[in-house]
Amino acid sequence: MKFILAVVQHQDASNLVAALTEKGFRVTRLSSQGGFLREGNVTLMLSVEDPQVNVVIATVREHCSTRTRFVSPMPPIAESGEFYPPAPLEVQVGGATVFVLRAETAKL
Ligand code: 2BA
C-alpha cells in the first residue's frame, strides 16, 4: 500500500480528479498554497496498492502541464530621485510535484 500526495496547479486539478475517479481511484482534494509563489494550488491524496502507483503517476503526467510564471522581486531601496524597477523573475511551475510514501490504511 502506498500513500500519494500530488501538488498540482488549479487549472489541471478538475480534469485530473475526473480522470483518476474514472479509473476507479479514490481521491481527496485539498486546497493548498505554495510557499514560494504564495498562490493557491491543489494537493491530491490517494491511497493505492503498489502496482497502481505507476498508473496514478502516468495519469498525473498526462493531465498536468508546465507553465511559466513571472515573479516581481521586491524593489531595492531607492536612493533619492532614483528608481530601478527590478526585472521580473521567470519561474517554471509544474507539471506536478508527487510524493509516494509507504502506508497502512485503517478505516474506522
Ligand atoms: P511554490 O512553492 O509556490 O513554488 C512554485 C514554483 O516556484 C516551483 O514549481 C519552482 O519552479 C519555483 N520555486 C520554488 N521554490 C523556489 C526557490 N526557493 N527558488 C527558486 N524557485 C523556486 P514546482 O517545483 O513545480 O512546485 C509547485 C508547487 O509544488 C510549489 O509551489 C509547492 O506548493 C509544491 N512543492 C514543490 N516542491 C515541494 C517540496 N519539496 N515539498 C513540498 N511542496 C513542494
PDB file of C-alpha atoms and ligand atoms in Angstrom:
ATOM      1  CA  MET A   1       0.000   0.000   0.000  1.00  0.00           C
ATOM      2  CA  LYS A   2       1.270   3.477  -0.880  1.00  0.00           C
ATOM      3  CA  PHE A   3       0.093   6.952   0.032  1.00  0.00           C
ATOM      4  CA  ILE A   4       0.444   9.503  -2.769  1.00  0.00           C
ATOM      5  CA  LEU A   5       0.471  13.277  -2.364  1.00  0.00           C
ATOM      6  CA  ALA A   6       0.371  15.224  -5.626  1.00  0.00           C
ATOM      7  CA  VAL A   7       0.696  19.020  -5.653  1.00  0.00           C
ATOM      8  CA  VAL A   8      -0.843  20.268  -8.906  1.00  0.00           C
ATOM      9  CA  GLN A   9      -1.930  23.559 -10.412  1.00  0.00           C
ATOM     10  CA  HIS A  10      -5.554  24.686 -10.099  1.00  0.00           C
ATOM     11  CA  GLN A  11      -6.021  24.683 -13.880  1.00  0.00           C
ATOM     12  CA  ASP A  12      -5.219  20.962 -14.083  1.00  0.00           C
ATOM     13  CA  ALA A  13      -6.910  19.703 -10.930  1.00  0.00           C
ATOM     14  CA  SER A  14     -10.503  19.119 -12.071  1.00  0.00           C
ATOM     15  CA  ASN A  15      -9.579  17.125 -15.185  1.00  0.00           C
ATOM     16  CA  LEU A  16      -7.042  15.115 -13.216  1.00  0.00           C
ATOM     17  CA  VAL A  17      -9.524  14.265 -10.444  1.00  0.00           C
ATOM     18  CA  ALA A  18     -12.096  13.245 -13.068  1.00  0.00           C
ATOM     19  CA  ALA A  19      -9.572  11.006 -14.846  1.00  0.00           C
ATOM     20  CA  LEU A  20      -8.421   9.346 -11.614  1.00  0.00           C
ATOM     21  CA  THR A  21     -12.011   8.787 -10.478  1.00  0.00           C
ATOM     22  CA  GLU A  22     -12.927   7.275 -13.875  1.00  0.00           C
ATOM     23  CA  LYS A  23     -10.068   4.807 -13.403  1.00  0.00           C
ATOM     24  CA  GLY A  24     -11.546   3.779 -10.060  1.00  0.00           C
ATOM     25  CA  PHE A  25      -9.175   5.598  -7.706  1.00  0.00           C
ATOM     26  CA  ARG A  26     -10.487   7.243  -4.551  1.00  0.00           C
ATOM     27  CA  VAL A  27      -9.135  10.778  -4.301  1.00  0.00           C
ATOM     28  CA  THR A  28      -9.253  13.543  -1.697  1.00  0.00           C
ATOM     29  CA  ARG A  29      -8.716  17.081  -2.961  1.00  0.00           C
ATOM     30  CA  LEU A  30      -7.258  19.695  -0.599  1.00  0.00           C
ATOM     31  CA  SER A  31      -6.838  23.418  -1.213  1.00  0.00           C
ATOM     32  CA  SER A  32      -3.197  24.350  -0.591  1.00  0.00           C
ATOM     33  CA  GLN A  33      -0.771  27.197  -1.188  1.00  0.00           C
ATOM     34  CA  GLY A  34       2.815  27.176  -2.454  1.00  0.00           C
ATOM     35  CA  GLY A  35       5.348  28.716  -0.108  1.00  0.00           C
ATOM     36  CA  PHE A  36       7.362  30.362  -2.874  1.00  0.00           C
ATOM     37  CA  LEU A  37       4.720  31.947  -5.131  1.00  0.00           C
ATOM     38  CA  ARG A  38       2.112  32.153  -2.312  1.00  0.00           C
ATOM     39  CA  GLU A  39      -0.500  31.151  -4.875  1.00  0.00           C
ATOM     40  CA  GLY A  40      -3.249  28.637  -4.431  1.00  0.00           C
ATOM     41  CA  ASN A  41      -2.638  25.138  -5.718  1.00  0.00           C
ATOM     42  CA  VAL A  42      -4.297  21.771  -5.139  1.00  0.00           C
ATOM     43  CA  THR A  43      -2.969  18.791  -3.209  1.00  0.00           C
ATOM     44  CA  LEU A  44      -4.469  15.383  -4.012  1.00  0.00           C
ATOM     45  CA  MET A  45      -4.302  12.483  -1.537  1.00  0.00           C
ATOM     46  CA  LEU A  46      -4.689   8.871  -2.673  1.00  0.00           C
ATOM     47  CA  SER A  47      -4.081   5.534  -1.032  1.00  0.00           C
ATOM     48  CA  VAL A  48      -3.390   2.794  -3.621  1.00  0.00           C
ATOM     49  CA  GLU A  49      -1.977  -0.719  -3.950  1.00  0.00           C
ATOM     50  CA  ASP A  50       1.697  -0.802  -5.012  1.00  0.00           C
ATOM     51  CA  PRO A  51       1.085  -1.857  -8.655  1.00  0.00           C
ATOM     52  CA  GLN A  52      -1.262   1.111  -9.112  1.00  0.00           C
ATOM     53  CA  VAL A  53       1.363   3.765  -8.299  1.00  0.00           C
ATOM     54  CA  ASN A  54       2.633   3.911 -11.880  1.00  0.00           C
ATOM     55  CA  VAL A  55      -0.925   4.219 -13.208  1.00  0.00           C
ATOM     56  CA  VAL A  56      -1.526   7.231 -10.938  1.00  0.00           C
ATOM     57  CA  ILE A  57       1.779   8.845 -11.925  1.00  0.00           C
ATOM     58  CA  ALA A  58       1.072   8.319 -15.637  1.00  0.00           C
ATOM     59  CA  THR A  59      -2.367   9.904 -15.219  1.00  0.00           C
ATOM     60  CA  VAL A  60      -0.856  12.895 -13.397  1.00  0.00           C
ATOM     61  CA  ARG A  61       1.751  13.258 -16.141  1.00  0.00           C
ATOM     62  CA  GLU A  62      -0.960  13.171 -18.809  1.00  0.00           C
ATOM     63  CA  HIS A  63      -3.082  15.939 -17.236  1.00  0.00           C
ATOM     64  CA  CYS A  64      -0.579  18.351 -15.661  1.00  0.00           C
ATOM     65  CA  SER A  65       1.178  20.973 -17.774  1.00  0.00           C
ATOM     66  CA  THR A  66       4.269  23.025 -17.124  1.00  0.00           C
ATOM     67  CA  ARG A  67       3.552  26.760 -17.086  1.00  0.00           C
ATOM     68  CA  THR A  68       5.720  29.843 -16.886  1.00  0.00           C
ATOM     69  CA  ARG A  69       5.033  32.376 -14.130  1.00  0.00           C
ATOM     70  CA  PHE A  70       6.711  35.723 -13.556  1.00  0.00           C
ATOM     71  CA  VAL A  71       7.526  36.869 -10.049  1.00  0.00           C
ATOM     72  CA  SER A  72       8.267  40.502  -9.248  1.00  0.00           C
ATOM     73  CA  PRO A  73      11.060  40.716  -6.682  1.00  0.00           C
ATOM     74  CA  MET A  74      10.843  43.458  -4.047  1.00  0.00           C
ATOM     75  CA  PRO A  75      12.358  46.686  -5.417  1.00  0.00           C
ATOM     76  CA  PRO A  76      15.637  47.727  -3.795  1.00  0.00           C
ATOM     77  CA  ILE A  77      15.574  50.748  -1.507  1.00  0.00           C
ATOM     78  CA  ALA A  78      15.938  53.652  -3.961  1.00  0.00           C
ATOM     79  CA  GLU A  79      18.335  56.488  -3.332  1.00  0.00           C
ATOM     80  CA  SER A  80      16.737  59.921  -3.573  1.00  0.00           C
ATOM     81  CA  GLY A  81      15.274  60.509  -7.031  1.00  0.00           C
ATOM     82  CA  GLU A  82      16.417  57.173  -8.450  1.00  0.00           C
ATOM     83  CA  PHE A  83      14.225  54.191  -9.247  1.00  0.00           C
ATOM     84  CA  TYR A  84      15.369  50.937 -10.816  1.00  0.00           C
ATOM     85  CA  PRO A  85      12.425  48.541 -11.192  1.00  0.00           C
ATOM     86  CA  PRO A  86      13.766  45.007 -10.777  1.00  0.00           C
ATOM     87  CA  ALA A  87      13.383  42.632 -13.728  1.00  0.00           C
ATOM     88  CA  PRO A  88      10.640  40.020 -13.248  1.00  0.00           C
ATOM     89  CA  LEU A  89      11.934  36.559 -12.413  1.00  0.00           C
ATOM     90  CA  GLU A  90      10.769  33.710 -14.666  1.00  0.00           C
ATOM     91  CA  VAL A  91       9.728  30.535 -12.861  1.00  0.00           C
ATOM     92  CA  GLN A  92       8.605  27.174 -14.334  1.00  0.00           C
ATOM     93  CA  VAL A  93       5.735  25.636 -12.358  1.00  0.00           C
ATOM     94  CA  GLY A  94       4.611  22.022 -12.631  1.00  0.00           C
ATOM     95  CA  GLY A  95       3.538  19.721 -14.218  1.00  0.00           C
ATOM     96  CA  ALA A  96       3.205  18.314 -10.662  1.00  0.00           C
ATOM     97  CA  THR A  97       5.168  17.511  -7.522  1.00  0.00           C
ATOM     98  CA  VAL A  98       4.430  13.947  -6.407  1.00  0.00           C
ATOM     99  CA  PHE A  99       5.386  12.241  -3.133  1.00  0.00           C
ATOM    100  CA  VAL A 100       4.960   8.465  -2.694  1.00  0.00           C
ATOM    101  CA  LEU A 101       5.068   7.095   0.866  1.00  0.00           C
ATOM    102  CA  ARG A 102       4.708   3.615   2.343  1.00  0.00           C
ATOM    103  CA  ALA A 103       1.343   3.393   4.086  1.00  0.00           C
ATOM    104  CA  GLU A 104      -1.089   1.279   6.039  1.00  0.00           C
ATOM    105  CA  THR A 105      -4.770   2.092   5.790  1.00  0.00           C
ATOM    106  CA  ALA A 106      -7.153   1.807   8.700  1.00  0.00           C
ATOM    107  CA  LYS A 107     -10.773   2.732   8.084  1.00  0.00           C
ATOM    108  CA  LEU A 108     -12.553   3.344  11.393  1.00  0.00           C
TER     109      LEU A 108
HETATM  110  P1  2BA B   1       5.615  27.079  -4.803  1.00  0.00           P
HETATM  111  O1  2BA B   1       6.363  26.862  -3.542  1.00  0.00           O
HETATM  112  O2  2BA B   1       4.767  28.322  -4.880  1.00  0.00           O
HETATM  113  O3  2BA B   1       6.668  27.054  -5.990  1.00  0.00           O
HETATM  114  C1  2BA B   1       6.279  27.404  -7.307  1.00  0.00           C
HETATM  115  C2  2BA B   1       7.449  27.242  -8.250  1.00  0.00           C
HETATM  116  O4  2BA B   1       8.469  28.184  -7.910  1.00  0.00           O
HETATM  117  C3  2BA B   1       8.115  25.871  -8.188  1.00  0.00           C
HETATM  118  O5  2BA B   1       7.441  24.999  -9.096  1.00  0.00           O
HETATM  119  C4  2BA B   1       9.550  26.161  -8.581  1.00  0.00           C
HETATM  120  O6  2BA B   1       9.687  26.201 -10.001  1.00  0.00           O
HETATM  121  C5  2BA B   1       9.760  27.577  -8.085  1.00  0.00           C
HETATM  122  N1  2BA B   1      10.445  27.622  -6.789  1.00  0.00           N
HETATM  123  C6  2BA B   1      10.012  27.142  -5.603  1.00  0.00           C
HETATM  124  N2  2BA B   1      10.891  27.414  -4.627  1.00  0.00           N
HETATM  125  C7  2BA B   1      11.904  28.090  -5.217  1.00  0.00           C
HETATM  126  C8  2BA B   1      13.132  28.663  -4.740  1.00  0.00           C
HETATM  127  N3  2BA B   1      13.490  28.577  -3.450  1.00  0.00           N
HETATM  128  N4  2BA B   1      13.941  29.288  -5.648  1.00  0.00           N
HETATM  129  C9  2BA B   1      13.593  29.368  -6.952  1.00  0.00           C
HETATM  130  N5  2BA B   1      12.449  28.866  -7.464  1.00  0.00           N
HETATM  131  C10 2BA B   1      11.621  28.234  -6.607  1.00  0.00           C
HETATM  132  P2  2BA B   1       7.287  23.458  -8.739  1.00  0.00           P
HETATM  133  O7  2BA B   1       8.612  22.870  -8.378  1.00  0.00           O
HETATM  134  O8  2BA B   1       6.532  22.833  -9.866  1.00  0.00           O
HETATM  135  O9  2BA B   1       6.389  23.397  -7.417  1.00  0.00           O
HETATM  136  C11 2BA B   1       4.993  23.693  -7.441  1.00  0.00           C
HETATM  137  C12 2BA B   1       4.435  23.633  -6.036  1.00  0.00           C
HETATM  138  O10 2BA B   1       4.600  22.295  -5.527  1.00  0.00           O
HETATM  139  C13 2BA B   1       5.138  24.532  -5.029  1.00  0.00           C
HETATM  140  O11 2BA B   1       4.621  25.839  -5.082  1.00  0.00           O
HETATM  141  C14 2BA B   1       4.816  23.839  -3.708  1.00  0.00           C
HETATM  142  O12 2BA B   1       3.468  24.118  -3.305  1.00  0.00           O
HETATM  143  C15 2BA B   1       4.874  22.360  -4.106  1.00  0.00           C
HETATM  144  N6  2BA B   1       6.207  21.775  -3.882  1.00  0.00           N
HETATM  145  C16 2BA B   1       7.229  21.704  -4.768  1.00  0.00           C
HETATM  146  N7  2BA B   1       8.290  21.072  -4.225  1.00  0.00           N
HETATM  147  C17 2BA B   1       7.937  20.750  -2.964  1.00  0.00           C
HETATM  148  C18 2BA B   1       8.601  20.082  -1.883  1.00  0.00           C
HETATM  149  N8  2BA B   1       9.872  19.613  -1.977  1.00  0.00           N
HETATM  150  N9  2BA B   1       7.939  19.942  -0.710  1.00  0.00           N
HETATM  151  C19 2BA B   1       6.656  20.401  -0.582  1.00  0.00           C
HETATM  152  N10 2BA B   1       5.972  21.026  -1.560  1.00  0.00           N
HETATM  153  C20 2BA B   1       6.605  21.206  -2.743  1.00  0.00           C
END
